[in-house]
Amino acid sequence: MANRMTVHMNERPVYDILLEQDFSALPKELESFHLEHRKICIVTDSNVAPLYLEEVKNLLALCCSQVISFVFPAGEEHKNLDTVRELYETLILAKFDRNDMLAALGGGVVGDLCGFAAATYLRGVSFIQLPTTLLSQVDSSIGGKTGVDFDAYKNMVGAFHMPKLVYENIGTLKTLPPEQFSAGMGEVIKHGLIQSRDYYEWILAHKEAIRSMDMDTLEKLVVESNHIKRRVVEKDPDEKGDRMLLNFGHTLGHAIEKLKHFELLHGECVALGSIAGMHISAKRGLISMEETKRFASALSWFGIKTSVSGLDIHSVIEATANDKKMDSGVIRFILLNEIGQAFVDRTVTQEEMEDALQYIFD
Ligand SMILES: NC(=O)c1ccc[n+]([C@@H]2O[C@H](COP(=O)([O-])OP(=O)(O)OC[C@H]3O[C@@H](n4cnc5c(N)ncnc54)[C@H](O)[C@@H]3O)[C@@H](O)[C@H]2O)c1
Ligand SMILES: [Zn+2]
């Protein structure tokens, strides 16, 4: 059974998130966009293309006048302006105009890059998201944040640009490498921690079914996470308030990610940062240390490392200070009042961070 929810901005419906177990409903979903005389360009990467491009191309051909594709090499290192430039070239050569559309078929790298090209090509064309990783289904495809990296700076150039549709085929998760699934679980559990104790407990109670990729359980998992992300972005579309809560685990997580030269996956770093965030919350007496341990063992169950080695505490703290500079000198840390309730705190001290890092260091 299909699951559908609508994302609103300023009380107005903007786009639907649809959850399916295959791609077959795609032509019907696109009917309302009247693409009979429109072109569509499927943007995807070199890992996803051999798996799903042909199938999606054939389905889109049923409702669009012309379907072309743009495939770039997989990996964060290609989420940059050079790739965007090649995509612009492809669109110009195929004479894409303002009425034509892009479709992001892949993980967050594809979604962010395709969305950015859609936001900027001819001052903005429509695009749809067809996310194929757990992370992109629960997180990056929703909310309209698009962008690319610039030199060593992650997501340095970007734009807010809402998709017309997010079509999540959770069947694609079956081909996802296990470490990518685990990294996505890091963000999923985070959704529970920051917004819903019930969901958090549900995840822990269904961990076996999740790990064995039971499709009905995964469907419930993705839907619940989508509800949480949707609620947060609806309340705060431009990331001025509540949306910051999604950054739980990200202050130290990003610093670790950077110092590890992106050898660890983003979700793994966020998981480490989340343990540190729980540790600080526990030390302040907001939650118990037992909860922190329980969270860490849940992460381990899903194959996520709960400690990191080869890093120096002071370098990590220094790296968070770089984020701080961009934020008028105040470090904004997300902590937990209780499981299911996060808040923004501006008073986390260096000692608290050191202590928390000590806890996650091997
Ligand atoms: N826009 C946002 O709000 C937002 C939020 C979080 C993260 N992000 C961005 O998302 C990116 C990370 O996304 P990601 O984790 O999806 O990484 P990714 O797009 O690099 O995908 C991970 C890997 O899995 C492969 N892959 C994708 N789908 C597959 C499938 N179904 N079967 C087999 N292989 C598949 C990809 O080719 C890639 O090698 C980062 O660039 C991050 O900055 C954006
Ligand atoms: Zn993240």
Tab-separated table of N, CA and C and ligand atoms in Angstrom, residues 135 139-140 154 187 190 229 246-250 254 257 266-267 270, ligand 2:
chain	number	residue	atom	x	y	z
A	135	LEU	N	19.718	7.211	3.624
A	135	LEU	CA	19.950	8.593	4.048
A	135	LEU	C	19.165	9.581	3.199
A	139	ASP	N	16.190	11.766	4.736
A	139	ASP	CA	16.776	13.045	5.112
A	139	ASP	C	16.966	13.998	3.940
A	140	SER	N	17.949	13.719	3.067
A	140	SER	CA	18.395	14.770	2.157
A	140	SER	C	17.395	15.129	1.054
A	154	LYS	N	32.502	21.707	2.391
A	154	LYS	CA	31.279	20.927	2.107
A	154	LYS	C	30.060	21.817	1.981
A	187	GLU	N	21.258	8.379	11.031
A	187	GLU	CA	20.375	9.551	10.939
A	187	GLU	C	18.949	9.193	11.378
A	190	LYS	N	18.667	9.116	15.030
A	190	LYS	CA	18.731	10.518	15.457
A	190	LYS	C	17.342	11.166	15.420
A	229	LYS	N	10.989	14.551	9.711
A	229	LYS	CA	11.712	15.552	8.917
A	229	LYS	C	10.720	16.567	8.336
A	246	LEU	N	17.863	19.187	13.839
A	246	LEU	CA	18.308	18.070	12.993
A	246	LEU	C	19.825	17.958	13.009
A	247	ASN	N	20.468	19.028	13.467
A	247	ASN	CA	21.937	19.006	13.535
A	247	ASN	C	22.463	18.322	14.787
A	248	PHE	N	21.594	17.649	15.525
A	248	PHE	CA	22.073	16.879	16.669
A	248	PHE	C	23.210	15.965	16.200
A	249	GLY	N	24.307	15.959	16.939
A	249	GLY	CA	25.438	15.102	16.578
A	249	GLY	C	26.328	15.663	15.488
A	250	HIS	N	25.946	16.819	14.926
A	250	HIS	CA	26.667	17.307	13.752
A	250	HIS	C	27.855	18.211	14.066
A	254	HIS	N	30.770	16.656	12.279
A	254	HIS	CA	31.422	17.290	11.125
A	254	HIS	C	32.913	17.450	11.338
A	257	GLU	N	34.506	14.172	10.819
A	257	GLU	CA	34.432	13.859	9.386
A	257	GLU	C	35.577	14.556	8.636
A	266	HIS	N	29.427	10.063	6.442
A	266	HIS	CA	28.779	11.145	7.194
A	266	HIS	C	27.915	10.593	8.334
A	267	GLY	N	27.092	9.601	8.016
A	267	GLY	CA	26.188	9.034	9.031
A	267	GLY	C	26.961	8.436	10.199
A	270	VAL	N	28.092	11.353	12.315
A	270	VAL	CA	26.951	11.904	13.046
A	270	VAL	C	26.612	11.012	14.240
B	2	ZN	ZN	23.588	14.747	8.493
